[in-house]
XYZ file of C-alpha atoms in Angstrom:
374
model
C 103.470 47.799 -22.671
C 104.707 50.869 -20.981
C 102.825 53.950 -20.844
C 103.861 56.745 -23.373
C 106.130 59.461 -22.210
C 104.548 62.294 -24.370
C 100.992 62.352 -25.656
C 99.643 65.075 -28.038
C 96.021 65.438 -28.659
C 94.258 68.084 -30.970
C 90.651 69.057 -30.331
C 88.433 71.183 -32.770
C 86.440 74.115 -31.957
C 82.746 74.356 -32.636
C 79.861 76.509 -33.697
C 76.199 76.291 -32.724
C 73.925 75.956 -35.863
C 70.571 75.978 -33.820
C 69.312 75.667 -30.320
C 71.263 78.104 -28.326
C 70.075 79.132 -24.758
C 67.247 76.362 -24.822
C 69.942 73.675 -24.905
C 71.242 74.587 -21.497
C 68.060 72.992 -20.053
C 68.427 69.135 -19.826
C 67.004 67.254 -22.881
C 66.420 70.320 -25.100
C 67.985 69.709 -28.581
C 70.689 71.693 -30.506
C 72.637 71.166 -33.657
C 76.267 72.044 -33.715
C 79.165 71.659 -36.063
C 82.944 71.198 -35.180
C 85.355 73.306 -37.133
C 88.851 73.051 -38.343
C 90.442 75.356 -35.692
C 92.374 73.337 -33.131
C 93.559 73.485 -29.613
C 96.682 71.303 -29.153
C 97.505 69.877 -25.649
C 100.816 68.047 -25.251
C 101.237 66.093 -21.953
C 104.634 65.080 -20.803
C 105.500 62.760 -18.062
C 108.464 64.214 -15.977
C 111.017 62.758 -13.665
C 110.237 65.086 -10.816
C 112.183 64.770 -7.661
C 111.094 65.486 -4.115
C 109.368 68.833 -3.628
C 108.842 69.322 -7.305
C 105.370 70.478 -8.457
C 102.974 67.578 -9.578
C 102.047 69.456 -12.775
C 103.384 72.452 -14.808
C 101.094 74.075 -17.133
C 102.111 76.397 -20.039
C 99.941 78.246 -22.535
C 100.529 80.501 -25.567
C 98.218 82.973 -23.775
C 100.900 83.720 -21.289
C 104.843 84.087 -20.955
C 105.255 81.688 -17.884
C 104.767 78.108 -17.127
C 102.749 77.784 -13.850
C 103.584 75.000 -11.394
C 100.900 73.289 -9.448
C 101.038 70.894 -6.417
C 98.394 68.100 -5.297
C 96.393 68.817 -2.113
C 94.466 65.695 -1.756
C 92.875 65.271 -5.164
C 93.090 69.110 -6.048
C 95.538 71.228 -7.883
C 96.648 74.375 -6.261
C 99.168 76.879 -7.659
C 102.692 77.008 -6.193
C 103.489 80.633 -5.808
C 102.067 83.659 -7.434
C 99.730 83.261 -10.436
C 99.054 85.841 -13.275
C 95.332 86.585 -12.697
C 94.908 86.847 -16.536
C 95.664 83.235 -16.812
C 93.388 82.039 -14.151
C 90.326 81.509 -16.391
C 92.283 80.153 -19.226
C 93.868 77.662 -16.908
C 90.713 76.624 -14.946
C 89.541 74.246 -17.488
C 92.937 72.477 -17.863
C 93.206 72.153 -14.175
C 89.611 70.565 -13.739
C 90.176 68.316 -16.499
C 93.494 67.070 -15.002
C 91.912 66.738 -11.489
C 89.024 64.695 -12.846
C 91.428 62.071 -14.898
C 93.385 62.109 -11.746
C 90.343 60.990 -9.716
C 89.630 58.147 -12.304
C 93.208 56.911 -12.126
C 93.112 56.740 -8.486
C 89.680 54.848 -8.374
C 91.130 52.374 -10.991
C 94.295 51.893 -8.902
C 96.552 53.996 -10.993
C 98.171 57.442 -10.109
C 98.582 60.720 -11.847
C 102.091 60.987 -13.291
C 104.114 64.067 -12.441
C 103.623 65.872 -15.817
C 103.918 69.015 -17.835
C 101.115 70.317 -19.958
C 101.532 72.611 -22.918
C 98.456 74.263 -24.612
C 98.502 75.995 -27.877
C 95.350 77.408 -29.571
C 94.150 78.487 -33.012
C 90.969 79.604 -31.525
C 92.366 82.997 -30.464
C 93.557 86.163 -32.018
C 96.142 87.951 -29.897
C 94.394 86.666 -26.795
C 91.040 87.513 -28.156
C 88.681 84.530 -28.570
C 86.806 83.883 -31.705
C 83.963 82.342 -29.964
C 84.655 78.922 -31.236
C 84.392 76.935 -28.093
C 87.968 77.340 -26.816
C 86.929 76.112 -23.224
C 85.362 73.055 -24.490
C 88.105 72.080 -26.894
C 90.886 72.576 -24.329
C 88.855 70.420 -21.733
C 88.463 67.645 -24.200
C 92.029 67.768 -25.550
C 93.432 67.835 -21.922
C 91.354 65.052 -20.737
C 92.283 62.912 -23.852
C 95.993 63.650 -23.543
C 96.312 63.214 -19.762
C 94.116 59.949 -19.710
C 96.319 58.398 -22.429
C 99.527 59.380 -20.567
C 98.163 57.877 -17.520
C 97.569 54.539 -19.337
C 93.694 54.862 -19.682
C 92.071 53.450 -22.855
C 88.836 55.465 -23.227
C 85.937 55.657 -25.715
C 84.898 58.801 -27.061
C 81.866 58.756 -24.929
C 83.952 58.361 -21.770
C 86.175 61.200 -22.971
C 83.185 63.517 -23.336
C 81.787 62.366 -19.964
C 85.040 63.139 -18.238
C 85.149 66.433 -19.832
C 81.535 67.202 -18.702
C 82.242 66.403 -15.144
C 85.305 68.552 -15.178
C 83.340 71.487 -16.952
C 80.297 71.226 -14.706
C 82.425 71.399 -11.580
C 83.351 74.840 -12.783
C 79.835 75.872 -14.268
C 76.821 73.513 -14.124
C 74.982 76.041 -16.400
C 76.991 75.190 -19.663
C 75.255 72.736 -21.987
C 78.440 70.600 -22.751
C 77.477 70.993 -26.476
C 80.844 72.270 -27.293
C 82.431 69.219 -25.694
C 80.438 66.785 -27.865
C 81.334 68.684 -31.099
C 85.027 68.531 -30.042
C 84.675 64.873 -29.147
C 82.850 63.607 -32.168
C 83.453 66.346 -34.769
C 81.201 66.828 -37.701
C 77.565 67.935 -37.504
C 75.749 66.693 -34.391
C 72.362 66.695 -32.772
C 72.896 67.086 -29.064
C 70.907 66.905 -25.883
C 72.327 67.967 -22.593
C 72.297 65.904 -19.484
C 71.230 67.108 -16.043
C 74.565 68.516 -14.904
C 73.426 68.728 -11.211
C 72.521 65.008 -11.486
C 75.735 64.244 -13.019
C 77.734 66.180 -10.130
C 75.513 64.659 -7.592
C 76.163 61.164 -9.036
C 79.875 61.663 -9.194
C 79.992 62.943 -5.400
C 78.071 59.859 -4.385
C 79.468 57.130 -6.554
C 82.769 58.573 -7.760
C 83.999 59.254 -11.313
C 84.366 55.722 -12.878
C 80.816 54.422 -11.730
C 79.446 57.866 -13.089
C 81.021 57.255 -16.456
C 79.101 53.947 -16.736
C 75.796 55.237 -15.248
C 72.713 56.293 -17.358
C 72.473 60.004 -17.928
C 68.912 60.623 -18.501
C 68.070 63.229 -21.358
C 71.582 62.982 -22.848
C 72.009 62.361 -26.602
C 74.622 62.762 -29.179
C 73.761 61.821 -32.852
C 75.700 62.543 -35.914
C 74.158 64.422 -38.878
C 75.005 64.685 -42.432
C 76.336 67.949 -43.868
C 74.030 69.994 -45.750
C 73.747 68.816 -49.376
C 74.505 71.982 -51.552
C 75.045 74.633 -48.918
C 78.391 75.971 -47.694
C 78.902 77.187 -44.180
C 80.456 80.589 -43.951
C 81.480 82.233 -40.710
C 82.185 85.910 -39.737
C 83.733 87.168 -36.633
C 82.642 90.619 -35.154
C 85.836 91.228 -33.240
C 83.734 91.735 -30.174
C 84.535 88.874 -27.798
C 81.897 88.017 -25.496
C 81.501 85.679 -22.234
C 78.953 82.938 -22.954
C 78.753 82.133 -19.320
C 78.151 85.618 -18.335
C 75.244 85.804 -20.823
C 73.793 82.550 -19.908
C 74.043 83.437 -16.004
C 72.294 86.737 -16.769
C 69.456 84.984 -18.372
C 69.277 82.533 -15.408
C 69.021 85.469 -13.017
C 65.999 86.941 -14.552
C 62.295 86.306 -14.012
C 61.964 85.240 -17.659
C 62.849 81.657 -16.794
C 59.574 79.765 -16.134
C 57.581 82.374 -17.815
C 55.086 81.811 -20.597
C 57.663 83.544 -22.891
C 60.333 80.983 -21.649
C 58.111 78.062 -22.426
C 57.207 79.395 -25.819
C 61.016 79.890 -26.642
C 61.818 76.231 -25.510
C 58.862 74.846 -27.455
C 59.671 76.787 -30.660
C 63.384 76.002 -30.437
C 62.563 72.282 -30.068
C 60.336 72.590 -33.077
C 62.873 74.337 -35.432
C 65.973 72.357 -34.289
C 64.113 69.169 -34.898
C 63.050 70.280 -38.371
C 66.596 71.409 -39.210
C 67.873 67.906 -38.139
C 65.351 66.274 -40.261
C 66.095 68.491 -43.175
C 69.868 67.870 -42.897
C 68.938 64.098 -42.745
C 66.733 64.234 -45.991
C 68.947 66.742 -47.763
C 66.273 69.391 -47.961
C 68.499 72.405 -48.095
C 65.533 74.796 -48.698
C 63.869 73.702 -45.402
C 67.154 74.029 -43.558
C 67.473 77.731 -44.675
C 64.047 78.209 -43.361
C 64.583 76.679 -39.981
C 67.797 78.838 -39.800
C 65.613 81.789 -40.369
C 63.181 80.749 -37.782
C 66.081 80.295 -35.291
C 67.238 83.964 -36.078
C 63.754 85.262 -35.448
C 63.246 83.405 -32.069
C 66.683 84.630 -30.893
C 65.507 88.134 -31.862
C 62.172 87.632 -30.086
C 64.000 86.602 -26.962
C 66.509 89.549 -27.110
C 63.522 92.099 -27.512
C 61.794 90.728 -24.629
C 64.754 90.219 -22.229
C 67.237 92.744 -23.519
C 70.277 90.510 -23.311
C 72.029 92.098 -26.233
C 72.351 88.926 -28.246
C 72.252 90.797 -31.562
C 74.632 93.590 -32.250
C 75.013 96.059 -35.216
C 77.552 93.877 -36.784
C 75.654 90.594 -36.246
C 72.654 92.120 -37.687
C 74.491 93.213 -40.706
C 76.146 89.911 -41.020
C 72.769 88.212 -41.392
C 71.170 90.811 -43.528
C 74.244 90.280 -46.097
C 73.479 86.523 -46.200
C 69.716 87.024 -46.654
C 70.324 89.443 -49.483
C 72.267 86.625 -51.328
C 69.483 84.258 -50.761
C 71.004 82.440 -47.828
C 70.194 82.376 -44.109
C 72.228 83.436 -41.165
C 72.050 84.059 -37.356
C 74.324 84.505 -34.280
C 76.123 81.293 -33.337
C 76.224 80.668 -29.693
C 75.211 83.230 -27.059
C 75.518 86.292 -29.468
C 76.393 89.661 -28.160
C 79.534 89.583 -30.544
C 81.796 86.715 -31.430
C 80.678 84.747 -34.613
C 77.648 84.581 -36.745
C 77.176 81.717 -39.379
C 75.736 81.768 -42.834
C 74.456 78.956 -45.027
C 74.729 79.879 -48.714
C 74.479 78.062 -52.069
C 77.719 76.488 -52.518
C 77.666 76.853 -56.250
C 77.195 80.626 -56.219
C 80.779 81.663 -55.720
C 79.833 85.356 -56.790
C 77.248 85.587 -54.078
C 79.748 84.097 -51.433
C 82.297 86.553 -52.364
C 79.921 89.423 -52.236
C 78.840 88.452 -48.821
C 82.396 88.481 -47.762
C 82.841 91.893 -49.042
C 79.764 93.246 -47.298
C 80.796 91.581 -44.058
C 84.358 93.313 -44.405
C 82.627 96.606 -45.046
C 80.515 96.195 -41.835
C 83.770 95.475 -39.849
C 83.041 91.664 -39.610
C 85.932 89.510 -40.548
C 85.296 86.364 -42.792
C 86.968 83.362 -40.922
C 88.709 80.796 -42.968
C 87.185 77.784 -41.173
C 85.370 74.657 -42.532
C 83.532 71.905 -40.695
C 85.948 69.364 -39.085
C 84.789 65.885 -40.016
C 86.705 64.292 -37.152
C 86.703 65.070 -33.320
C 89.896 64.670 -31.000
C 92.940 63.681 -32.959
C 96.206 62.184 -32.158
């Protein structure tokens, strides 16, 4: 059967429920949930003639398509490139390169292609903090691999996306990639990205996909029994990579405070996962409050700016309604999450009103039960 001429893949965004910052260290657990805001990647094989670009990438973040040519196994831009798009395209390019290397190792070739990206994880170019980089990487890997004739498992797609992302920044945990790949609520442990990259350099992409990745785990979790997930956006976009990098540069890492943070995070993440599996909503709320308190302690000691005025107001409004809330992800802006009694519609409405009064936009998002979709 011939390979398809056009492939479309949709990948959901994500939210961290618990375990931020600690999860960047290999083997430390976190809980994430995929959300029903998607990035769509359309990959189309082109009949390019001699001298034509190997890849043309277009995105709804910019007005112009960007041509790329192959230099060995790397893509380099043909002509001038809008610097505003460099970061947005980096994950798409790395995903294409990684799939291209796998195709070569399997005796296939990367077709000349155009790749189009559209996103519902942004607002007029401002990101919501829903994992756009991870979602676009997963969707690009899935679309380009299918266009190239590769039949991959969900685990292989995740691993390709992790390799592609780690080549850009090995500090990222890859939790966003897992949520976008599998969907739903998941328990996640990150592999050692340095180990994975070294493995890929020595053995190639194909053998790295099939090798053990110590410390890595993805496990599905049930949704809360009688709680609803509410999401608020502060309108203050923040770079997760910059906050994590800032923390890495500080003497806090390796300190007694760091060890306490990791141990406490492991404890409340494990307890929250157990609460989800047993349907114990009250204990889940308790663990979310513990997660908020530990992030606040980290913020007080290190001064990262995880909590902003708007995020504090978001959390306080949920607490006043009997729920639990915290920043989701790196903090510093972007989104906060709240778990509220699903049957208390008046409380949910009042929380939304308090958020709006504090300058927090309630987002109409729900957990996405499935991951990458055709």
